[in-house]
PDB file of C-alpha atoms in Angstrom:
ATOM      1  CA  UNK A   1      -6.454  -7.296  14.400  1.00  0.00           C
ATOM      2  CA  UNK A   2      -9.998  -6.278  15.294  1.00  0.00           C
ATOM      3  CA  UNK A   3     -11.500  -9.731  14.641  1.00  0.00           C
ATOM      4  CA  UNK A   4     -10.327 -10.277  18.443  1.00  0.00           C
ATOM      5  CA  UNK A   5     -12.634  -7.311  19.520  1.00  0.00           C
ATOM      6  CA  UNK A   6     -15.735  -8.930  17.615  1.00  0.00           C
ATOM      7  CA  UNK A   7     -15.723 -11.910  19.690  1.00  0.00           C
ATOM      8  CA  UNK A   8     -16.851  -9.693  23.091  1.00  0.00           C
ATOM      9  CA  UNK A   9     -20.220  -9.266  24.098  1.00  0.00           C
ATOM     10  CA  UNK A  10     -19.726  -5.628  24.211  1.00  0.00           C
ATOM     11  CA  UNK A  11     -16.511  -4.635  22.073  1.00  0.00           C
ATOM     12  CA  UNK A  12     -16.525  -0.693  22.999  1.00  0.00           C
ATOM     13  CA  UNK A  13     -15.307  -1.910  26.619  1.00  0.00           C
ATOM     14  CA  UNK A  14     -12.244  -3.276  25.031  1.00  0.00           C
ATOM     15  CA  UNK A  15      -8.853  -2.844  26.915  1.00  0.00           C
ATOM     16  CA  UNK A  16      -8.007  -1.208  23.680  1.00  0.00           C
ATOM     17  CA  UNK A  17      -9.737   1.942  24.080  1.00  0.00           C
ATOM     18  CA  UNK A  18      -8.775   2.103  27.982  1.00  0.00           C
ATOM     19  CA  UNK A  19      -6.414   4.573  29.252  1.00  0.00           C
ATOM     20  CA  UNK A  20      -3.958   1.591  29.586  1.00  0.00           C
ATOM     21  CA  UNK A  21      -3.471   1.571  25.929  1.00  0.00           C
ATOM     22  CA  UNK A  22      -5.241   3.632  22.617  1.00  0.00           C
ATOM     23  CA  UNK A  23      -7.605   5.697  24.956  1.00  0.00           C
ATOM     24  CA  UNK A  24     -10.706   7.432  23.912  1.00  0.00           C
ATOM     25  CA  UNK A  25     -13.483   4.943  25.126  1.00  0.00           C
ATOM     26  CA  UNK A  26     -15.817   7.755  26.060  1.00  0.00           C
ATOM     27  CA  UNK A  27     -17.171   9.714  22.866  1.00  0.00           C
ATOM     28  CA  UNK A  28     -15.382  13.030  22.096  1.00  0.00           C
ATOM     29  CA  UNK A  29     -11.705  14.287  22.497  1.00  0.00           C
ATOM     30  CA  UNK A  30      -9.405  11.731  23.145  1.00  0.00           C
ATOM     31  CA  UNK A  31      -8.414  12.774  26.758  1.00  0.00           C
ATOM     32  CA  UNK A  32      -6.847   9.417  28.076  1.00  0.00           C
ATOM     33  CA  UNK A  33      -4.228   6.534  26.947  1.00  0.00           C
ATOM     34  CA  UNK A  34      -1.203   6.806  24.912  1.00  0.00           C
ATOM     35  CA  UNK A  35      -2.708   9.422  22.536  1.00  0.00           C
ATOM     36  CA  UNK A  36      -4.757  11.817  24.819  1.00  0.00           C
ATOM     37  CA  UNK A  37      -4.359  14.985  23.455  1.00  0.00           C
ATOM     38  CA  UNK A  38      -3.439  14.264  20.261  1.00  0.00           C
ATOM     39  CA  UNK A  39      -3.783  17.178  17.589  1.00  0.00           C
ATOM     40  CA  UNK A  40      -5.330  16.866  13.867  1.00  0.00           C
ATOM     41  CA  UNK A  41      -2.299  17.724  11.697  1.00  0.00           C
ATOM     42  CA  UNK A  42      -3.637  21.311  11.020  1.00  0.00           C
ATOM     43  CA  UNK A  43      -3.688  21.478  15.249  1.00  0.00           C
ATOM     44  CA  UNK A  44      -7.049  22.824  14.881  1.00  0.00           C
ATOM     45  CA  UNK A  45      -8.452  20.340  17.743  1.00  0.00           C
ATOM     46  CA  UNK A  46      -7.713  17.142  19.506  1.00  0.00           C
ATOM     47  CA  UNK A  47      -8.749  14.146  17.625  1.00  0.00           C
ATOM     48  CA  UNK A  48     -12.256  12.597  18.307  1.00  0.00           C
ATOM     49  CA  UNK A  49     -13.886   9.226  18.552  1.00  0.00           C
ATOM     50  CA  UNK A  50     -17.567   7.769  19.296  1.00  0.00           C
ATOM     51  CA  UNK A  51     -16.084   3.915  19.924  1.00  0.00           C
ATOM     52  CA  UNK A  52     -18.952   1.469  19.518  1.00  0.00           C
ATOM     53  CA  UNK A  53     -21.919   4.149  18.973  1.00  0.00           C
ATOM     54  CA  UNK A  54     -22.273   2.247  15.281  1.00  0.00           C
ATOM     55  CA  UNK A  55     -21.307  -0.995  13.910  1.00  0.00           C
ATOM     56  CA  UNK A  56     -18.798  -3.135  15.210  1.00  0.00           C
ATOM     57  CA  UNK A  57     -15.589  -4.523  14.630  1.00  0.00           C
ATOM     58  CA  UNK A  58     -14.779  -7.169  11.734  1.00  0.00           C
ATOM     59  CA  UNK A  59     -15.938 -10.428  12.328  1.00  0.00           C
ATOM     60  CA  UNK A  60     -13.927 -13.525  11.812  1.00  0.00           C
ATOM     61  CA  UNK A  61     -16.724 -14.581   9.501  1.00  0.00           C
ATOM     62  CA  UNK A  62     -15.914 -11.685   7.065  1.00  0.00           C
ATOM     63  CA  UNK A  63     -12.336 -12.771   7.203  1.00  0.00           C
ATOM     64  CA  UNK A  64     -12.793 -15.993   6.348  1.00  0.00           C
ATOM     65  CA  UNK A  65     -15.315 -15.115   3.600  1.00  0.00           C
ATOM     66  CA  UNK A  66     -12.807 -12.920   2.050  1.00  0.00           C
ATOM     67  CA  UNK A  67      -9.891 -15.381   2.232  1.00  0.00           C
ATOM     68  CA  UNK A  68     -11.879 -17.836   0.659  1.00  0.00           C
ATOM     69  CA  UNK A  69     -13.031 -16.091  -2.546  1.00  0.00           C
ATOM     70  CA  UNK A  70     -11.087 -16.557  -5.616  1.00  0.00           C
ATOM     71  CA  UNK A  71     -12.531 -13.561  -7.981  1.00  0.00           C
ATOM     72  CA  UNK A  72     -10.124 -10.414  -7.908  1.00  0.00           C
ATOM     73  CA  UNK A  73     -12.670  -8.662  -9.886  1.00  0.00           C
ATOM     74  CA  UNK A  74     -15.093  -8.392  -6.646  1.00  0.00           C
ATOM     75  CA  UNK A  75     -12.652  -8.689  -4.225  1.00  0.00           C
ATOM     76  CA  UNK A  76     -11.241  -5.221  -5.472  1.00  0.00           C
ATOM     77  CA  UNK A  77     -14.528  -4.223  -6.590  1.00  0.00           C
ATOM     78  CA  UNK A  78     -15.996  -0.625  -6.094  1.00  0.00           C
ATOM     79  CA  UNK A  79     -18.622  -0.147  -3.825  1.00  0.00           C
ATOM     80  CA  UNK A  80     -20.259   2.702  -5.719  1.00  0.00           C
ATOM     81  CA  UNK A  81     -20.382   0.437  -9.138  1.00  0.00           C
ATOM     82  CA  UNK A  82     -23.413   1.643 -11.161  1.00  0.00           C
ATOM     83  CA  UNK A  83     -26.223  -0.327 -12.019  1.00  0.00           C
ATOM     84  CA  UNK A  84     -24.801  -1.562 -15.503  1.00  0.00           C
ATOM     85  CA  UNK A  85     -21.334  -2.894 -14.008  1.00  0.00           C
ATOM     86  CA  UNK A  86     -20.978  -6.343 -15.399  1.00  0.00           C
ATOM     87  CA  UNK A  87     -19.005  -7.230 -12.242  1.00  0.00           C
ATOM     88  CA  UNK A  88     -21.509  -9.201  -9.624  1.00  0.00           C
ATOM     89  CA  UNK A  89     -22.050  -7.179  -6.116  1.00  0.00           C
ATOM     90  CA  UNK A  90     -20.861  -8.427  -3.194  1.00  0.00           C
ATOM     91  CA  UNK A  91     -20.900  -7.006   0.732  1.00  0.00           C
ATOM     92  CA  UNK A  92     -17.219  -8.843   0.617  1.00  0.00           C
ATOM     93  CA  UNK A  93     -15.187  -6.411  -1.071  1.00  0.00           C
ATOM     94  CA  UNK A  94     -12.099  -5.665   1.167  1.00  0.00           C
ATOM     95  CA  UNK A  95     -13.226  -1.744   0.660  1.00  0.00           C
ATOM     96  CA  UNK A  96     -16.437  -2.622   2.383  1.00  0.00           C
ATOM     97  CA  UNK A  97     -15.074  -4.840   5.018  1.00  0.00           C
ATOM     98  CA  UNK A  98     -12.435  -2.664   5.820  1.00  0.00           C
ATOM     99  CA  UNK A  99     -14.855   0.026   6.672  1.00  0.00           C
ATOM    100  CA  UNK A 100     -16.604  -1.373   9.388  1.00  0.00           C
ATOM    101  CA  UNK A 101     -13.741  -1.070  12.172  1.00  0.00           C
ATOM    102  CA  UNK A 102     -13.903   2.666  10.780  1.00  0.00           C
ATOM    103  CA  UNK A 103     -17.295   3.543  11.574  1.00  0.00           C
ATOM    104  CA  UNK A 104     -17.003   1.511  14.817  1.00  0.00           C
ATOM    105  CA  UNK A 105     -13.987   3.876  16.157  1.00  0.00           C
ATOM    106  CA  UNK A 106     -16.627   6.681  14.831  1.00  0.00           C
ATOM    107  CA  UNK A 107     -15.461  10.293  15.370  1.00  0.00           C
ATOM    108  CA  UNK A 108     -12.568  11.618  12.876  1.00  0.00           C
ATOM    109  CA  UNK A 109     -12.089   8.030  11.762  1.00  0.00           C
ATOM    110  CA  UNK A 110     -15.257   8.053   9.946  1.00  0.00           C
ATOM    111  CA  UNK A 111     -14.198  11.586   8.308  1.00  0.00           C
ATOM    112  CA  UNK A 112     -12.144  11.090   4.946  1.00  0.00           C
ATOM    113  CA  UNK A 113     -10.394  14.216   5.482  1.00  0.00           C
ATOM    114  CA  UNK A 114      -9.451  13.579   8.989  1.00  0.00           C
ATOM    115  CA  UNK A 115      -9.368   9.566   9.900  1.00  0.00           C
ATOM    116  CA  UNK A 116      -5.377   9.074   8.831  1.00  0.00           C
ATOM    117  CA  UNK A 117      -5.042  11.706  12.069  1.00  0.00           C
ATOM    118  CA  UNK A 118      -5.893   8.877  14.337  1.00  0.00           C
ATOM    119  CA  UNK A 119      -3.401   6.753  15.474  1.00  0.00           C
ATOM    120  CA  UNK A 120      -5.726   3.795  15.358  1.00  0.00           C
ATOM    121  CA  UNK A 121      -6.398   4.354  11.573  1.00  0.00           C
ATOM    122  CA  UNK A 122      -2.582   3.113  11.020  1.00  0.00           C
ATOM    123  CA  UNK A 123      -2.975   0.031  13.141  1.00  0.00           C
ATOM    124  CA  UNK A 124      -6.335  -0.722  11.410  1.00  0.00           C
ATOM    125  CA  UNK A 125      -4.623  -0.789   7.959  1.00  0.00           C
ATOM    126  CA  UNK A 126      -2.039  -2.930   9.156  1.00  0.00           C
ATOM    127  CA  UNK A 127      -4.508  -5.663   9.419  1.00  0.00           C
ATOM    128  CA  UNK A 128      -5.968  -4.296   6.108  1.00  0.00           C
ATOM    129  CA  UNK A 129      -2.764  -5.233   4.478  1.00  0.00           C
ATOM    130  CA  UNK A 130      -2.460  -8.303   6.298  1.00  0.00           C
ATOM    131  CA  UNK A 131      -5.828  -9.676   4.978  1.00  0.00           C
ATOM    132  CA  UNK A 132      -4.672  -8.601   1.251  1.00  0.00           C
ATOM    133  CA  UNK A 133      -1.147 -10.379   1.491  1.00  0.00           C
ATOM    134  CA  UNK A 134      -2.986 -13.658   3.218  1.00  0.00           C
ATOM    135  CA  UNK A 135      -5.268 -13.568   0.307  1.00  0.00           C
ATOM    136  CA  UNK A 136      -2.492 -13.100  -2.090  1.00  0.00           C
ATOM    137  CA  UNK A 137      -0.638 -16.051  -1.106  1.00  0.00           C
ATOM    138  CA  UNK A 138      -3.070 -18.352  -0.559  1.00  0.00           C
ATOM    139  CA  UNK A 139      -5.082 -17.549  -4.021  1.00  0.00           C
ATOM    140  CA  UNK A 140      -2.395 -16.225  -6.701  1.00  0.00           C
ATOM    141  CA  UNK A 141       0.107 -19.048  -6.635  1.00  0.00           C
ATOM    142  CA  UNK A 142       2.273 -17.862  -9.252  1.00  0.00           C
ATOM    143  CA  UNK A 143       4.866 -14.752  -8.303  1.00  0.00           C
ATOM    144  CA  UNK A 144       4.501 -13.156 -11.828  1.00  0.00           C
ATOM    145  CA  UNK A 145       0.240 -13.167 -11.501  1.00  0.00           C
ATOM    146  CA  UNK A 146       0.395 -10.748  -8.109  1.00  0.00           C
ATOM    147  CA  UNK A 147       2.227  -7.855 -10.343  1.00  0.00           C
ATOM    148  CA  UNK A 148      -0.427  -7.911 -13.226  1.00  0.00           C
ATOM    149  CA  UNK A 149      -3.740  -9.070 -11.948  1.00  0.00           C
ATOM    150  CA  UNK A 150      -5.796  -6.102 -11.515  1.00  0.00           C
ATOM    151  CA  UNK A 151      -9.390  -5.250 -11.880  1.00  0.00           C
ATOM    152  CA  UNK A 152      -9.944  -4.533 -15.516  1.00  0.00           C
ATOM    153  CA  UNK A 153     -10.833  -0.831 -16.179  1.00  0.00           C
ATOM    154  CA  UNK A 154     -14.373  -0.067 -16.765  1.00  0.00           C
ATOM    155  CA  UNK A 155     -15.994   2.985 -15.958  1.00  0.00           C
ATOM    156  CA  UNK A 156     -19.574   1.504 -14.909  1.00  0.00           C
ATOM    157  CA  UNK A 157     -17.538  -0.483 -12.023  1.00  0.00           C
ATOM    158  CA  UNK A 158     -15.053   2.280 -10.837  1.00  0.00           C
ATOM    159  CA  UNK A 159     -13.912   5.873 -11.297  1.00  0.00           C
ATOM    160  CA  UNK A 160     -10.906   6.183 -13.595  1.00  0.00           C
ATOM    161  CA  UNK A 161      -8.921   7.377 -10.809  1.00  0.00           C
ATOM    162  CA  UNK A 162      -9.048   3.582 -10.020  1.00  0.00           C
ATOM    163  CA  UNK A 163      -7.573   2.180 -13.105  1.00  0.00           C
ATOM    164  CA  UNK A 164      -4.505   0.269 -13.045  1.00  0.00           C
ATOM    165  CA  UNK A 165      -2.687   2.842 -14.972  1.00  0.00           C
ATOM    166  CA  UNK A 166      -4.065   6.051 -13.319  1.00  0.00           C
ATOM    167  CA  UNK A 167      -1.588   7.874 -11.252  1.00  0.00           C
ATOM    168  CA  UNK A 168      -0.990   6.771  -7.566  1.00  0.00           C
ATOM    169  CA  UNK A 169      -1.949  10.406  -5.810  1.00  0.00           C
ATOM    170  CA  UNK A 170       0.064  11.580  -4.395  1.00  0.00           C
ATOM    171  CA  UNK A 171       2.712   9.637  -5.301  1.00  0.00           C
ATOM    172  CA  UNK A 172       3.487   9.912  -8.698  1.00  0.00           C
ATOM    173  CA  UNK A 173       4.970   9.080 -11.202  1.00  0.00           C
ATOM    174  CA  UNK A 174       3.820   5.564  -9.442  1.00  0.00           C
ATOM    175  CA  UNK A 175       0.986   3.868 -10.928  1.00  0.00           C
ATOM    176  CA  UNK A 176      -1.837   2.130  -9.100  1.00  0.00           C
ATOM    177  CA  UNK A 177      -0.894  -1.485 -10.618  1.00  0.00           C
ATOM    178  CA  UNK A 178       2.785  -0.631  -8.841  1.00  0.00           C
ATOM    179  CA  UNK A 179       1.138  -1.455  -5.496  1.00  0.00           C
ATOM    180  CA  UNK A 180       0.467  -5.074  -6.656  1.00  0.00           C
ATOM    181  CA  UNK A 181       4.360  -4.845  -6.814  1.00  0.00           C
ATOM    182  CA  UNK A 182       6.400  -8.074  -4.818  1.00  0.00           C
ATOM    183  CA  UNK A 183       8.760  -5.693  -3.439  1.00  0.00           C
ATOM    184  CA  UNK A 184       6.710  -4.387  -0.509  1.00  0.00           C
ATOM    185  CA  UNK A 185       6.497  -8.336   0.988  1.00  0.00           C
ATOM    186  CA  UNK A 186       9.848  -9.341  -0.874  1.00  0.00           C
ATOM    187  CA  UNK A 187      11.855  -6.315   0.926  1.00  0.00           C
ATOM    188  CA  UNK A 188      10.367  -3.798   3.105  1.00  0.00           C
ATOM    189  CA  UNK A 189       7.844  -6.172   5.449  1.00  0.00           C
ATOM    190  CA  UNK A 190       6.781  -9.819   5.892  1.00  0.00           C
ATOM    191  CA  UNK A 191       3.409 -11.160   7.242  1.00  0.00           C
ATOM    192  CA  UNK A 192       3.228 -12.627  10.476  1.00  0.00           C
ATOM    193  CA  UNK A 193      -0.442 -15.049  11.059  1.00  0.00           C
ATOM    194  CA  UNK A 194      -2.550 -12.672  13.459  1.00  0.00           C
ATOM    195  CA  UNK A 195      -3.241 -15.100  16.203  1.00  0.00           C
ATOM    196  CA  UNK A 196      -6.663 -13.683  16.099  1.00  0.00           C
ATOM    197  CA  UNK A 197      -7.803 -15.062  12.907  1.00  0.00           C
ATOM    198  CA  UNK A 198      -6.581 -18.724  14.206  1.00  0.00           C
ATOM    199  CA  UNK A 199      -8.461 -19.039  16.862  1.00  0.00           C
ATOM    200  CA  UNK A 200      -8.525 -18.204  20.811  1.00  0.00           C
ATOM    201  CA  UNK A 201      -5.451 -16.461  21.461  1.00  0.00           C
ATOM    202  CA  UNK A 202      -3.123 -18.020  23.607  1.00  0.00           C
ATOM    203  CA  UNK A 203      -2.847 -17.149  27.440  1.00  0.00           C
ATOM    204  CA  UNK A 204       0.540 -15.453  27.725  1.00  0.00           C
ATOM    205  CA  UNK A 205      -0.512 -12.505  25.757  1.00  0.00           C
ATOM    206  CA  UNK A 206      -3.708 -11.786  26.825  1.00  0.00           C
ATOM    207  CA  UNK A 207      -4.777  -8.883  29.087  1.00  0.00           C
ATOM    208  CA  UNK A 208      -7.920  -9.706  31.037  1.00  0.00           C
ATOM    209  CA  UNK A 209     -11.009  -7.364  31.323  1.00  0.00           C
ATOM    210  CA  UNK A 210     -14.053  -6.937  32.742  1.00  0.00           C
ATOM    211  CA  UNK A 211     -17.556  -7.051  30.721  1.00  0.00           C
ATOM    212  CA  UNK A 212     -20.582  -6.108  33.578  1.00  0.00           C
ATOM    213  CA  UNK A 213     -18.640  -8.083  35.831  1.00  0.00           C
ATOM    214  CA  UNK A 214     -17.596 -11.055  33.676  1.00  0.00           C
ATOM    215  CA  UNK A 215     -14.296 -11.725  32.924  1.00  0.00           C
ATOM    216  CA  UNK A 216     -12.953 -12.050  29.456  1.00  0.00           C
ATOM    217  CA  UNK A 217      -9.204 -12.240  27.936  1.00  0.00           C
ATOM    218  CA  UNK A 218      -8.236 -10.713  24.702  1.00  0.00           C
ATOM    219  CA  UNK A 219      -5.004 -10.319  23.306  1.00  0.00           C
ATOM    220  CA  UNK A 220      -3.050  -7.301  22.773  1.00  0.00           C
ATOM    221  CA  UNK A 221      -1.294  -7.417  19.596  1.00  0.00           C
ATOM    222  CA  UNK A 222       0.057  -4.315  18.183  1.00  0.00           C
ATOM    223  CA  UNK A 223       1.126  -4.118  14.410  1.00  0.00           C
ATOM    224  CA  UNK A 224       3.952  -1.456  13.724  1.00  0.00           C
TER     225      UNK A 224
END
């Protein structure tokens, strides 16, 4: 839940990037923390980060703006839409909102080909799944709506690869719309409310950190 780090005066000094947890607070190859020396899948080098060099973690404001919207056409809209796309453009699409933490972590997390090589990728996308399911439970009351409501196919708004019945590569024969199945939260995992999006984290889950001599508290939430 990167909204926790967004409240710090300097998010790059979060304990999350310390040797105690994920490591990699210094720009370059990750040489400390739980994933020190973690290699790319092709074994060519150690993963790299540049935490805090650009952007910021997701803010609570962005989270609430997304959850508060009701237009699935806009929420799942393509950030690469053409000018003639009839869907109004907004910065609150899930794709754009999810991108800021990628840029904040930097290094391989910014590179499409390498992003999933950093274990931080999976923690971040676990939170994105949480945001999506929170929205579904709040805005899609009927179970049947969840499996059928999908942005309309329009080449002016997105690539045909994102159309509802396009193959969900590399998971053929699944289709993109199959990703809306209720089976995921019905059979495979449960939605647990994040303390980060509810207000100040409770004291028993906090880790004290120092930011230029001033103590702060940050909840250590890990989603696996």
